[in-house]
PDB file of C-alpha atoms in Angstrom:
ATOM      1  CA  MET A  14       0.548 -68.606  28.330  1.00  0.00           C
ATOM      2  CA  GLN A  15       2.684 -65.477  28.133  1.00  0.00           C
ATOM      3  CA  THR A  16       5.237 -65.051  25.393  1.00  0.00           C
ATOM      4  CA  LEU A  17       8.907 -64.724  26.308  1.00  0.00           C
ATOM      5  CA  GLY A  18      11.409 -63.460  23.766  1.00  0.00           C
ATOM      6  CA  ILE A  19      15.031 -64.085  24.648  1.00  0.00           C
ATOM      7  CA  ILE A  20      17.663 -61.978  22.930  1.00  0.00           C
ATOM      8  CA  GLY A  21      20.891 -63.975  23.086  1.00  0.00           C
ATOM      9  CA  CYS A  22      21.386 -67.704  23.270  1.00  0.00           C
ATOM     10  CA  GLY A  23      24.629 -68.414  25.062  1.00  0.00           C
ATOM     11  CA  ALA A  24      25.366 -70.910  27.800  1.00  0.00           C
ATOM     12  CA  PHE A  25      23.145 -69.220  30.408  1.00  0.00           C
ATOM     13  CA  THR A  26      20.112 -69.073  28.112  1.00  0.00           C
ATOM     14  CA  LYS A  27      20.522 -72.706  27.077  1.00  0.00           C
ATOM     15  CA  PHE A  28      20.867 -73.669  30.738  1.00  0.00           C
ATOM     16  CA  MET A  29      17.662 -71.810  31.699  1.00  0.00           C
ATOM     17  CA  LEU A  30      15.402 -72.877  28.816  1.00  0.00           C
ATOM     18  CA  PRO A  31      14.162 -76.128  30.409  1.00  0.00           C
ATOM     19  CA  TYR A  32      13.225 -74.221  33.582  1.00  0.00           C
ATOM     20  CA  LEU A  33      11.378 -71.487  31.673  1.00  0.00           C
ATOM     21  CA  GLN A  34       9.680 -73.586  29.007  1.00  0.00           C
ATOM     22  CA  PRO A  35       6.825 -74.906  31.193  1.00  0.00           C
ATOM     23  CA  HIS A  36       5.769 -71.320  31.976  1.00  0.00           C
ATOM     24  CA  PHE A  37       6.128 -69.440  28.684  1.00  0.00           C
ATOM     25  CA  LYS A  38       5.839 -69.720  24.943  1.00  0.00           C
ATOM     26  CA  ILE A  39       9.505 -68.989  24.161  1.00  0.00           C
ATOM     27  CA  SER A  40      11.119 -67.433  21.109  1.00  0.00           C
ATOM     28  CA  VAL A  41      14.902 -67.011  20.908  1.00  0.00           C
ATOM     29  CA  TRP A  42      17.149 -64.886  18.724  1.00  0.00           C
ATOM     30  CA  ASN A  43      20.941 -65.000  18.661  1.00  0.00           C
ATOM     31  CA  ARG A  44      23.192 -62.633  16.703  1.00  0.00           C
ATOM     32  CA  SER A  45      25.366 -65.460  15.369  1.00  0.00           C
ATOM     33  CA  GLY A  46      22.395 -67.730  14.691  1.00  0.00           C
ATOM     34  CA  ILE A  47      21.418 -70.875  16.517  1.00  0.00           C
ATOM     35  CA  LYS A  48      22.795 -74.215  15.478  1.00  0.00           C
ATOM     36  CA  ALA A  49      20.027 -76.583  14.371  1.00  0.00           C
ATOM     37  CA  GLY A  50      19.020 -79.023  17.060  1.00  0.00           C
ATOM     38  CA  THR A  51      20.409 -77.054  20.001  1.00  0.00           C
ATOM     39  CA  LEU A  52      17.070 -75.686  21.236  1.00  0.00           C
ATOM     40  CA  PRO A  53      14.589 -77.884  23.077  1.00  0.00           C
ATOM     41  CA  GLU A  54      11.579 -78.932  21.034  1.00  0.00           C
ATOM     42  CA  GLY A  55       8.871 -76.282  21.054  1.00  0.00           C
ATOM     43  CA  ILE A  56      11.217 -73.307  21.370  1.00  0.00           C
ATOM     44  CA  ALA A  57      11.383 -71.173  18.240  1.00  0.00           C
ATOM     45  CA  ASP A  58      14.501 -69.674  16.653  1.00  0.00           C
ATOM     46  CA  VAL A  59      13.092 -66.375  15.347  1.00  0.00           C
ATOM     47  CA  PRO A  60      14.164 -63.037  13.844  1.00  0.00           C
ATOM     48  CA  ILE A  61      15.111 -60.359  16.370  1.00  0.00           C
ATOM     49  CA  ALA A  62      11.909 -58.384  15.671  1.00  0.00           C
ATOM     50  CA  GLU A  63       9.747 -61.348  16.646  1.00  0.00           C
ATOM     51  CA  ALA A  64      11.639 -62.016  19.886  1.00  0.00           C
ATOM     52  CA  ALA A  65      11.467 -58.307  20.781  1.00  0.00           C
ATOM     53  CA  ALA A  66       7.701 -58.187  20.188  1.00  0.00           C
ATOM     54  CA  CYS A  67       6.916 -60.679  22.980  1.00  0.00           C
ATOM     55  CA  GLU A  68       5.098 -59.797  26.202  1.00  0.00           C
ATOM     56  CA  ILE A  69       8.311 -60.364  28.170  1.00  0.00           C
ATOM     57  CA  VAL A  70      11.720 -59.735  26.613  1.00  0.00           C
ATOM     58  CA  ALA A  71      14.878 -61.009  28.297  1.00  0.00           C
ATOM     59  CA  LEU A  72      18.226 -59.567  27.294  1.00  0.00           C
ATOM     60  CA  SER A  73      20.854 -62.259  27.693  1.00  0.00           C
ATOM     61  CA  VAL A  74      23.777 -60.691  25.863  1.00  0.00           C
ATOM     62  CA  PRO A  75      27.193 -59.414  26.939  1.00  0.00           C
ATOM     63  CA  ILE A  76      27.137 -55.841  28.217  1.00  0.00           C
ATOM     64  CA  PRO A  77      29.066 -54.460  25.205  1.00  0.00           C
ATOM     65  CA  ALA A  78      26.294 -55.845  22.969  1.00  0.00           C
ATOM     66  CA  PHE A  79      23.602 -53.758  24.719  1.00  0.00           C
ATOM     67  CA  ILE A  80      24.593 -50.655  22.738  1.00  0.00           C
ATOM     68  CA  GLN A  81      24.105 -52.603  19.486  1.00  0.00           C
ATOM     69  CA  ILE A  82      21.005 -54.607  20.415  1.00  0.00           C
ATOM     70  CA  LEU A  83      18.815 -52.027  22.177  1.00  0.00           C
ATOM     71  CA  PRO A  84      18.457 -49.662  19.178  1.00  0.00           C
ATOM     72  CA  GLN A  85      17.598 -52.685  16.997  1.00  0.00           C
ATOM     73  CA  ILE A  86      14.768 -53.890  19.227  1.00  0.00           C
ATOM     74  CA  ALA A  87      13.285 -50.606  20.480  1.00  0.00           C
ATOM     75  CA  GLU A  88      10.749 -50.222  17.673  1.00  0.00           C
ATOM     76  CA  TYR A  89       9.412 -53.753  18.197  1.00  0.00           C
ATOM     77  CA  ILE A  90       8.846 -53.556  21.955  1.00  0.00           C
ATOM     78  CA  GLN A  91       5.096 -53.617  22.521  1.00  0.00           C
ATOM     79  CA  PRO A  92       3.225 -51.249  24.843  1.00  0.00           C
ATOM     80  CA  GLY A  93       3.135 -52.791  28.318  1.00  0.00           C
ATOM     81  CA  ALA A  94       5.912 -55.277  27.564  1.00  0.00           C
ATOM     82  CA  LEU A  95       8.300 -56.145  30.362  1.00  0.00           C
ATOM     83  CA  VAL A  96      11.992 -55.989  29.409  1.00  0.00           C
ATOM     84  CA  MET A  97      14.522 -57.640  31.709  1.00  0.00           C
ATOM     85  CA  ASP A  98      18.252 -58.179  31.586  1.00  0.00           C
ATOM     86  CA  VAL A  99      20.380 -60.841  33.237  1.00  0.00           C
ATOM     87  CA  ALA A 100      23.640 -58.887  33.302  1.00  0.00           C
ATOM     88  CA  SER A 101      26.028 -59.239  36.211  1.00  0.00           C
ATOM     89  CA  VAL A 102      26.316 -55.463  36.609  1.00  0.00           C
ATOM     90  CA  LYS A 103      23.437 -53.026  36.813  1.00  0.00           C
ATOM     91  CA  VAL A 104      24.389 -49.392  36.265  1.00  0.00           C
ATOM     92  CA  ARG A 105      25.369 -49.360  32.575  1.00  0.00           C
ATOM     93  CA  PRO A 106      22.712 -51.839  31.350  1.00  0.00           C
ATOM     94  CA  VAL A 107      20.006 -49.883  33.185  1.00  0.00           C
ATOM     95  CA  GLU A 108      21.267 -46.571  31.771  1.00  0.00           C
ATOM     96  CA  LEU A 109      21.186 -48.041  28.251  1.00  0.00           C
ATOM     97  CA  MET A 110      17.731 -49.586  28.656  1.00  0.00           C
ATOM     98  CA  LEU A 111      16.336 -46.281  29.907  1.00  0.00           C
ATOM     99  CA  GLU A 112      18.007 -44.446  27.037  1.00  0.00           C
ATOM    100  CA  TYR A 113      16.983 -46.728  24.179  1.00  0.00           C
ATOM    101  CA  LEU A 114      13.778 -48.505  25.168  1.00  0.00           C
ATOM    102  CA  PRO A 115      10.435 -46.803  24.624  1.00  0.00           C
ATOM    103  CA  PRO A 116       8.652 -45.302  27.629  1.00  0.00           C
ATOM    104  CA  HIS A 117       5.659 -47.569  27.000  1.00  0.00           C
ATOM    105  CA  CYS A 118       7.519 -50.643  28.269  1.00  0.00           C
ATOM    106  CA  GLU A 119       8.413 -51.719  31.771  1.00  0.00           C
ATOM    107  CA  ILE A 120      11.985 -52.500  32.831  1.00  0.00           C
ATOM    108  CA  ILE A 121      13.384 -54.752  35.546  1.00  0.00           C
ATOM    109  CA  SER A 122      17.060 -55.514  35.898  1.00  0.00           C
ATOM    110  CA  THR A 123      18.039 -58.907  37.285  1.00  0.00           C
ATOM    111  CA  HIS A 124      21.257 -60.663  38.186  1.00  0.00           C
ATOM    112  CA  PRO A 125      21.000 -64.417  38.621  1.00  0.00           C
ATOM    113  CA  LEU A 126      23.632 -65.249  41.237  1.00  0.00           C
ATOM    114  CA  PHE A 127      24.281 -68.592  39.575  1.00  0.00           C
ATOM    115  CA  GLY A 128      25.094 -70.061  36.217  1.00  0.00           C
ATOM    116  CA  PRO A 129      25.195 -73.398  34.427  1.00  0.00           C
ATOM    117  CA  GLU A 130      27.978 -74.757  36.640  1.00  0.00           C
ATOM    118  CA  SER A 131      26.592 -73.695  40.033  1.00  0.00           C
ATOM    119  CA  GLY A 132      23.086 -74.705  38.954  1.00  0.00           C
ATOM    120  CA  LYS A 133      24.013 -78.059  37.441  1.00  0.00           C
ATOM    121  CA  ASP A 134      22.201 -79.910  40.244  1.00  0.00           C
ATOM    122  CA  GLY A 135      19.058 -77.745  40.010  1.00  0.00           C
ATOM    123  CA  LEU A 136      17.887 -74.296  41.000  1.00  0.00           C
ATOM    124  CA  ALA A 137      16.780 -75.014  44.577  1.00  0.00           C
ATOM    125  CA  GLY A 138      18.294 -72.548  47.004  1.00  0.00           C
ATOM    126  CA  LEU A 139      19.895 -70.330  44.374  1.00  0.00           C
ATOM    127  CA  ARG A 140      19.252 -66.573  44.280  1.00  0.00           C
ATOM    128  CA  VAL A 141      18.458 -63.781  41.836  1.00  0.00           C
ATOM    129  CA  ALA A 142      18.965 -60.090  42.570  1.00  0.00           C
ATOM    130  CA  VAL A 143      16.047 -58.015  41.241  1.00  0.00           C
ATOM    131  CA  ALA A 144      16.250 -54.257  40.702  1.00  0.00           C
ATOM    132  CA  GLU A 145      13.068 -52.341  39.944  1.00  0.00           C
ATOM    133  CA  VAL A 146      13.745 -49.795  37.214  1.00  0.00           C
ATOM    134  CA  ARG A 147      10.461 -48.753  35.610  1.00  0.00           C
ATOM    135  CA  THR A 148       7.687 -51.164  36.477  1.00  0.00           C
ATOM    136  CA  GLU A 149       4.808 -52.091  38.715  1.00  0.00           C
ATOM    137  CA  ARG A 150       5.443 -55.840  38.323  1.00  0.00           C
ATOM    138  CA  THR A 151       8.477 -56.275  40.548  1.00  0.00           C
ATOM    139  CA  GLN A 152       6.638 -58.426  43.084  1.00  0.00           C
ATOM    140  CA  CYS A 153       5.301 -60.674  40.318  1.00  0.00           C
ATOM    141  CA  VAL A 154       8.866 -61.257  39.072  1.00  0.00           C
ATOM    142  CA  VAL A 155      10.188 -61.833  42.608  1.00  0.00           C
ATOM    143  CA  ASP A 156       7.380 -64.328  43.270  1.00  0.00           C
ATOM    144  CA  PHE A 157       8.125 -66.186  40.035  1.00  0.00           C
ATOM    145  CA  PHE A 158      11.819 -66.510  40.909  1.00  0.00           C
ATOM    146  CA  ALA A 159      11.015 -67.525  44.480  1.00  0.00           C
ATOM    147  CA  LYS A 160       8.782 -70.320  43.224  1.00  0.00           C
ATOM    148  CA  GLN A 161      11.420 -71.552  40.754  1.00  0.00           C
ATOM    149  CA  LEU A 162      14.301 -71.349  43.225  1.00  0.00           C
ATOM    150  CA  GLY A 163      12.276 -72.725  46.129  1.00  0.00           C
TER     151      GLY A 163
END
């Protein structure tokens, strides 16, 4: 099972965890900490370095936080890791990921076109925009989302 490190644990991350948990070993870091008992059983609250060292790293932080978070995680990103964001805009997050992340990682930018409210009845029929940045795994990511969103 692949490891997934999620940087940021706001409402969207908490909403998505039950959908992701069957497919990944998940570690989560949040800059203000994570209140005990708020993560599903089996999901680890870890230091930022541990979340950033996973095979897949998902950035789920506000856009202004990118400039603070990316320099902190860059040294921990493993060769061949896939880094993704879930920001609602693409240009600035992509520019920052290309600037701060090491060239040995892959980058895909995503924008889930839903959130906790619009997905409250499940993910079926919802959509995710996927932008290939620096990767050869775009189709794998698209296929994963397609299967989840059925």
